[in-house]
mmCIF file of C-alpha atoms in Angstrom:
data_model
loop_
_atom_site.group_PDB
_atom_site.id
_atom_site.type_symbol
_atom_site.label_atom_id
_atom_site.label_comp_id
_atom_site.label_asym_id
_atom_site.label_seq_id
_atom_site.Cartn_x
_atom_site.Cartn_y
_atom_site.Cartn_z
ATOM 1 C CA MET A 1 -0.276 0.140 0.117
ATOM 2 C CA ARG A 2 1.482 3.522 -0.925
ATOM 3 C CA HIS A 3 0.733 5.752 -3.148
ATOM 4 C CA HIS A 4 1.366 4.399 -6.657
ATOM 5 C CA LEU A 5 0.940 0.468 -6.507
ATOM 6 C CA THR A 6 3.316 -0.148 -9.327
ATOM 7 C CA HIS A 7 5.669 -3.083 -7.834
ATOM 8 C CA LEU A 8 4.124 -6.087 -5.521
ATOM 9 C CA ARG A 9 5.497 -6.992 -2.618
ATOM 10 C CA ALA A 10 5.869 -9.177 0.194
ATOM 11 C CA MET A 11 3.320 -7.541 3.166
ATOM 12 C CA ASP A 12 0.968 -7.424 -0.290
ATOM 13 C CA LEU A 13 0.852 -10.783 -0.675
ATOM 14 C CA LEU A 14 -0.172 -11.371 2.668
ATOM 15 C CA MET A 15 -2.807 -8.866 3.101
ATOM 16 C CA ALA A 16 -4.064 -10.530 -0.714
ATOM 17 C CA LEU A 17 -4.675 -13.601 1.684
ATOM 18 C CA LEU A 18 -6.580 -11.722 4.464
ATOM 19 C CA SER A 19 -8.138 -10.889 2.600
ATOM 20 C CA ILE A 20 -9.751 -14.055 1.226
ATOM 21 C CA ILE A 21 -9.822 -15.055 4.512
ATOM 22 C CA SER A 22 -11.867 -12.099 6.047
ATOM 23 C CA VAL A 23 -14.335 -13.070 2.980
ATOM 24 C CA VAL A 24 -14.833 -16.164 3.296
ATOM 25 C CA LEU A 25 -14.627 -15.427 7.364
ATOM 26 C CA VAL A 26 -17.932 -13.247 6.160
ATOM 27 C CA GLY A 27 -19.275 -15.998 3.608
ATOM 28 C CA LEU A 28 -19.653 -18.758 6.259
ATOM 29 C CA ARG A 29 -21.975 -16.693 9.038
ATOM 30 C CA TRP A 30 -23.470 -15.045 6.405
ATOM 31 C CA LEU A 31 -24.578 -17.732 3.631
ATOM 32 C CA TRP A 32 -24.191 -21.229 6.056
ATOM 33 C CA SER A 33 -24.203 -19.736 9.930
ATOM 34 C CA GLU A 34 -26.639 -23.137 10.402
ATOM 35 C CA HIS A 35 -24.311 -24.904 10.296
ATOM 36 C CA PHE A 36 -22.352 -23.340 12.317
ATOM 37 C CA THR A 37 -23.187 -23.101 16.151
ATOM 38 C CA PRO A 38 -23.070 -19.862 18.041
ATOM 39 C CA GLU A 39 -20.025 -19.957 19.935
ATOM 40 C CA THR A 40 -18.527 -20.905 16.387
ATOM 41 C CA LEU A 41 -20.550 -18.101 14.423
ATOM 42 C CA SER A 42 -19.273 -15.464 17.714
ATOM 43 C CA LEU A 43 -15.129 -17.047 17.073
ATOM 44 C CA PHE A 44 -15.642 -16.107 12.829
ATOM 45 C CA TYR A 45 -16.967 -12.252 13.580
ATOM 46 C CA ASP A 46 -13.561 -12.138 16.255
ATOM 47 C CA LEU A 47 -10.891 -13.402 14.112
ATOM 48 C CA ASP A 48 -12.458 -11.347 10.950
ATOM 49 C CA SER A 49 -11.946 -8.277 13.822
ATOM 50 C CA LEU A 50 -8.742 -9.424 14.100
ATOM 51 C CA ILE A 51 -8.277 -9.405 10.615
ATOM 52 C CA CYS A 52 -9.571 -6.010 10.274
ATOM 53 C CA TYR A 53 -6.872 -4.686 13.069
ATOM 54 C CA ILE A 54 -3.440 -5.628 11.002
ATOM 55 C CA PHE A 55 -6.205 -3.779 7.263
ATOM 56 C CA LEU A 56 -6.198 -1.031 9.877
ATOM 57 C CA ALA A 57 -2.026 -0.797 11.382
ATOM 58 C CA HIS A 58 -0.669 -1.851 7.624
ATOM 59 C CA PHE A 59 -2.853 1.087 6.395
ATOM 60 C CA ALA A 60 -1.507 4.050 9.097
ATOM 61 C CA TYR A 61 2.014 2.187 8.506
ATOM 62 C CA GLY A 62 1.461 3.249 4.866
ATOM 63 C CA TRP A 63 -0.072 6.888 6.189
ATOM 64 C CA PHE A 64 3.028 7.756 8.240
ATOM 65 C CA ARG A 65 5.081 6.795 5.872
ATOM 66 C CA ALA A 66 4.648 8.814 2.751
ATOM 67 C CA SER A 67 6.195 11.371 2.636
ATOM 68 C CA ASP A 68 2.627 13.770 0.519
ATOM 69 C CA LYS A 69 0.006 12.045 2.692
ATOM 70 C CA ARG A 70 -3.172 13.437 1.013
ATOM 71 C CA ALA A 71 -1.926 11.821 -2.065
ATOM 72 C CA PHE A 72 -1.138 8.417 -0.341
ATOM 73 C CA PHE A 73 -4.449 8.446 1.708
ATOM 74 C CA LYS A 74 -6.076 10.130 -2.121
ATOM 75 C CA THR A 75 -4.787 6.785 -3.344
ATOM 76 C CA ASN A 76 -5.450 4.084 -1.228
ATOM 77 C CA TRP A 77 -8.958 4.814 1.030
ATOM 78 C CA PHE A 78 -11.107 2.395 -0.696
ATOM 79 C CA TYR A 79 -9.602 0.522 1.499
ATOM 80 C CA LEU A 80 -10.608 1.589 5.137
ATOM 81 C CA PRO A 81 -14.487 0.695 4.986
ATOM 82 C CA GLY A 82 -13.720 -2.911 4.243
ATOM 83 C CA SER A 83 -11.449 -2.821 7.185
ATOM 84 C CA LEU A 84 -13.671 -1.287 10.163
ATOM 85 C CA PRO A 85 -14.487 -4.015 12.711
ATOM 86 C CA MET A 86 -17.193 -2.413 13.452
ATOM 87 C CA VAL A 87 -19.281 -3.231 9.653
ATOM 88 C CA GLU A 88 -19.724 -6.688 8.509
ATOM 89 C CA GLN A 89 -21.192 -5.777 5.308
ATOM 90 C CA LEU A 90 -18.617 -3.658 3.747
ATOM 91 C CA ARG A 91 -16.019 -6.426 4.368
ATOM 92 C CA TRP A 92 -16.538 -7.178 0.121
ATOM 93 C CA ALA A 93 -14.384 -4.548 -0.478
ATOM 94 C CA ARG A 94 -12.022 -6.327 0.139
ATOM 95 C CA LEU A 95 -11.611 -7.899 -2.589
ATOM 96 C CA ILE A 96 -10.716 -5.308 -4.322
ATOM 97 C CA GLN A 97 -7.267 -5.336 -3.092
ATOM 98 C CA LEU A 98 -7.528 -8.292 -3.576
ATOM 99 C CA TYR A 99 -7.941 -7.496 -7.332
ATOM 100 C CA ARG A 100 -4.989 -5.104 -7.764
ATOM 101 C CA VAL A 101 -2.536 -7.647 -6.488
ATOM 102 C CA ILE A 102 -3.883 -10.400 -9.108
ATOM 103 C CA GLN A 103 -3.293 -7.772 -11.710
ATOM 104 C CA LEU A 104 0.709 -6.771 -10.447
ATOM 105 C CA LEU A 105 0.919 -10.022 -10.218
ATOM 106 C CA ARG A 106 0.454 -11.661 -13.664
ATOM 107 C CA SER A 107 2.556 -8.658 -15.015
ATOM 108 C CA SER A 108 5.535 -9.611 -12.192
ATOM 109 C CA PRO A 109 5.353 -12.664 -11.432
ATOM 110 C CA ASN A 110 8.988 -13.360 -9.429
ATOM 111 C CA LEU A 111 8.561 -14.006 -5.793
ATOM 112 C CA LEU A 112 12.059 -14.244 -5.649
ATOM 113 C CA ALA A 113 12.790 -10.840 -6.744
ATOM 114 C CA ILE A 114 9.738 -9.281 -4.580
ATOM 115 C CA VAL A 115 11.260 -11.613 -1.333
ATOM 116 C CA ARG A 116 14.876 -10.353 -2.306
ATOM 117 C CA ARG A 117 13.810 -6.363 -2.030
ATOM 118 C CA GLU A 118 12.455 -5.513 1.061
ATOM 119 C CA ARG A 119 13.617 -9.169 3.299
ATOM 120 C CA ASN A 120 12.669 -6.761 6.699
ATOM 121 C CA GLU A 121 9.498 -6.925 5.734
ATOM 122 C CA THR A 122 9.779 -10.194 3.436
ATOM 123 C CA ARG A 123 10.630 -11.307 7.198
ATOM 124 C CA LEU A 124 7.767 -9.818 9.135
ATOM 125 C CA ALA A 125 5.293 -10.752 6.521
ATOM 126 C CA GLY A 126 6.801 -14.292 6.960
ATOM 127 C CA ILE A 127 6.512 -14.410 11.016
ATOM 128 C CA LEU A 128 2.141 -13.232 10.453
ATOM 129 C CA LEU A 129 1.235 -15.430 8.404
ATOM 130 C CA LEU A 130 3.285 -19.051 10.404
ATOM 131 C CA PHE A 131 1.544 -17.169 13.276
ATOM 132 C CA PHE A 132 -1.626 -16.807 11.697
ATOM 133 C CA LEU A 133 -0.959 -20.321 10.243
ATOM 134 C CA GLN A 134 -0.666 -21.865 13.648
ATOM 135 C CA ILE A 135 -3.929 -20.439 15.114
ATOM 136 C CA GLY A 136 -5.768 -22.234 12.601
ATOM 137 C CA VAL A 137 -4.347 -25.677 12.854
ATOM 138 C CA GLY A 138 -3.777 -25.346 16.924
ATOM 139 C CA THR A 139 -7.112 -24.406 16.807
ATOM 140 C CA ALA A 140 -8.555 -27.385 14.589
ATOM 141 C CA LEU A 141 -6.400 -29.929 16.297
ATOM 142 C CA ILE A 142 -7.182 -29.583 19.855
ATOM 143 C CA TYR A 143 -10.812 -29.739 19.068
ATOM 144 C CA TRP A 144 -10.650 -32.492 16.514
ATOM 145 C CA VAL A 145 -8.361 -34.125 20.405
ATOM 146 C CA GLU A 146 -10.518 -33.061 22.977
ATOM 147 C CA GLY A 147 -13.671 -32.079 21.700
ATOM 148 C CA GLY A 148 -16.233 -33.736 23.178
ATOM 149 C CA GLN A 149 -14.403 -36.208 25.307
ATOM 150 C CA PRO A 150 -15.335 -36.827 29.336
ATOM 151 C CA GLY A 151 -13.724 -34.360 31.987
ATOM 152 C CA SER A 152 -13.170 -31.450 28.576
ATOM 153 C CA GLN A 153 -12.529 -28.081 29.076
ATOM 154 C CA ILE A 154 -12.247 -27.838 25.555
ATOM 155 C CA HIS A 155 -16.666 -28.101 24.658
ATOM 156 C CA ASN A 156 -16.192 -25.177 21.744
ATOM 157 C CA THR A 157 -14.567 -23.846 18.496
ATOM 158 C CA TYR A 158 -13.945 -21.081 20.953
ATOM 159 C CA ASP A 159 -12.877 -22.429 23.836
ATOM 160 C CA ALA A 160 -9.886 -23.707 21.143
ATOM 161 C CA PHE A 161 -9.095 -21.051 19.651
ATOM 162 C CA TRP A 162 -8.870 -19.263 23.246
ATOM 163 C CA TRP A 163 -6.061 -22.357 24.938
ATOM 164 C CA THR A 164 -4.463 -22.257 21.099
ATOM 165 C CA LEU A 165 -4.052 -17.985 21.036
ATOM 166 C CA VAL A 166 -2.483 -18.884 25.504
ATOM 167 C CA THR A 167 -0.844 -21.022 24.068
ATOM 168 C CA LEU A 168 0.805 -19.976 21.136
ATOM 169 C CA SER A 169 2.074 -16.820 23.133
ATOM 170 C CA THR A 170 3.738 -19.224 25.904
ATOM 171 C CA ILE A 171 1.661 -16.965 28.825
ATOM 172 C CA GLY A 172 -0.458 -20.376 30.135
ATOM 173 C CA TYR A 173 -3.053 -19.354 31.810
ATOM 174 C CA GLY A 174 -4.423 -21.763 32.928
ATOM 175 C CA ASP A 175 -7.834 -22.193 33.334
ATOM 176 C CA ILE A 176 -8.587 -24.495 29.587
ATOM 177 C CA VAL A 177 -6.225 -27.967 30.353
ATOM 178 C CA PRO A 178 -5.199 -30.776 27.816
ATOM 179 C CA GLN A 179 -6.556 -34.032 29.497
ATOM 180 C CA THR A 180 -6.528 -36.969 26.651
ATOM 181 C CA GLU A 181 -2.717 -37.712 25.543
ATOM 182 C CA GLU A 182 -3.549 -35.844 22.425
ATOM 183 C CA GLY A 183 -4.355 -33.308 23.036
ATOM 184 C CA ARG A 184 -1.156 -32.928 25.847
ATOM 185 C CA PHE A 185 1.152 -34.499 22.765
ATOM 186 C CA VAL A 186 -0.397 -31.504 20.778
ATOM 187 C CA ALA A 187 0.242 -29.039 23.422
ATOM 188 C CA SER A 188 3.504 -30.001 23.310
ATOM 189 C CA LEU A 189 3.694 -28.752 19.593
ATOM 190 C CA MET A 190 1.891 -25.699 20.407
ATOM 191 C CA ILE A 191 4.394 -24.522 22.782
ATOM 192 C CA ILE A 192 7.304 -24.927 20.876
ATOM 193 C CA PHE A 193 5.923 -23.521 17.437
ATOM 194 C CA GLY A 194 4.956 -20.325 20.064
ATOM 195 C CA VAL A 195 8.501 -20.025 21.478
ATOM 196 C CA GLY A 196 9.906 -20.759 18.043
ATOM 197 C CA LEU A 197 7.793 -16.909 16.483
ATOM 198 C CA PHE A 198 7.924 -14.900 19.376
ATOM 199 C CA SER A 199 11.453 -15.583 19.191
ATOM 200 C CA ALA A 200 11.456 -14.690 15.557
ATOM 201 C CA LEU A 201 9.329 -11.766 15.994
ATOM 202 C CA SER A 202 11.811 -10.941 18.664
ATOM 203 C CA GLY A 203 15.074 -11.126 16.633
ATOM 204 C CA PHE A 204 12.674 -8.983 13.595
ATOM 205 C CA MET A 205 12.303 -6.262 15.878
ATOM 206 C CA ALA A 206 16.025 -6.182 16.767
ATOM 207 C CA SER A 207 17.086 -6.469 13.935
ATOM 208 C CA LEU A 208 15.064 -2.709 13.183
ATOM 209 C CA PHE A 209 17.498 -1.301 15.795
ATOM 210 C CA LEU A 210 21.361 -2.385 15.188
ATOM 211 C CA GLN A 211 20.824 -2.884 11.977
ATOM 212 C CA PRO A 212 22.466 0.415 9.832
ATOM 213 C CA LYS A 213 20.525 2.424 8.048
ATOM 214 C CA LYS A 214 19.863 3.201 4.202
ATOM 215 C CA GLU A 215 21.023 6.301 4.689
ATOM 216 C CA ASP A 216 24.183 4.949 6.732
ATOM 217 C CA SER A 217 24.692 2.745 4.290
ATOM 218 C CA GLU A 218 24.410 5.315 0.962
ATOM 219 C CA THR A 219 27.149 7.663 3.101
ATOM 220 C CA ASP A 220 29.551 4.984 3.404
ATOM 221 C CA LYS A 221 29.076 3.698 0.621
ATOM 222 C CA TRP A 222 30.217 7.738 -1.281
ATOM 223 C CA ARG A 223 32.856 7.655 1.422
ATOM 224 C CA HIS A 224 34.037 4.732 0.608
ATOM 225 C CA HIS A 225 34.085 5.840 -2.767
ATOM 226 C CA TYR A 226 35.878 9.042 -1.828
ATOM 227 C CA ASN A 227 38.460 7.659 -0.392
ATOM 228 C CA ALA A 228 39.228 5.611 -2.909
ATOM 229 C CA GLN A 229 39.628 8.549 -5.944
ATOM 230 C CA GLN A 230 42.004 10.253 -2.787
ATOM 231 C CA GLU A 231 44.526 6.907 -2.699
ATOM 232 C CA GLN A 232 44.142 6.711 -6.573
ATOM 233 C CA LEU A 233 45.088 10.264 -6.528
ATOM 234 C CA LEU A 234 47.893 10.114 -4.349
ATOM 235 C CA GLN A 235 49.129 7.553 -6.831
ATOM 236 C CA GLU A 236 49.141 9.364 -9.352
ATOM 237 C CA LEU A 237 51.256 12.236 -7.974
ATOM 238 C CA LYS A 238 54.037 10.132 -6.351
ATOM 239 C CA ALA A 239 54.186 8.332 -10.794
ATOM 240 C CA LEU A 240 54.164 11.554 -11.889
ATOM 241 C CA ARG A 241 56.849 12.822 -8.913
ATOM 242 C CA ALA A 242 59.126 9.944 -10.638
ATOM 243 C CA GLU A 243 58.754 10.805 -14.031
ATOM 244 C CA VAL A 244 59.610 14.357 -13.218
ATOM 245 C CA LYS A 245 62.741 13.844 -11.066
ATOM 246 C CA ALA A 246 63.736 10.730 -13.264
ATOM 247 C CA LEU A 247 63.838 13.431 -16.285
ATOM 248 C CA GLN A 248 65.384 16.264 -14.182
ATOM 249 C CA GLN A 249 68.099 13.236 -13.524
ATOM 250 C CA LYS A 250 68.709 13.231 -17.227
#
């Protein structure tokens, strides 16, 4: 998201994927609500709201970084209606961004070039994508092995989602605990993946503060080039002085 969407970036691909998930969640709530329990429908709504907050954060980040904020808003304002959590009817507007991403993907299908061009953004997009995958897979697995089991504390998909979120965050409130051996095995995997996820996120945040700024890198390149020119000039002066001295001796 920028003034002019001229080339594809990793976050654009992630936002397109989240747009598809958002539209699917809304479609399930509207068209097949009779096939789901009220708790499941509430979970769909909360997941969609979480995606909307990510959309809003992405828009705010793009607006903050834009050199011409007025031009940015004028070009990208139509993303906002589909990003409002409280207006579910406007969620279909997310298909506009999906269409623009598909158009750019057709014109520039080289995904490897996208990864090389924006490494930090690609890492962040990968971490967020991994987070959503772990949330979805963890919720499905723990509900599959624990739901309906005698003595289980997971009674619906909302309980499974809450347990997965708390476990991945490594907080572990202990209000919901797996009771079966299969559930504990899933819990072990979620704990390991949760530690890895937040370690990757911490490493990414640290790299933002430790790596040199782009301006500093450009300055270092210019200084190195300037010093090389100075050294070459000194060598030429020494060679010229040696030639003059040789001519004088003749």
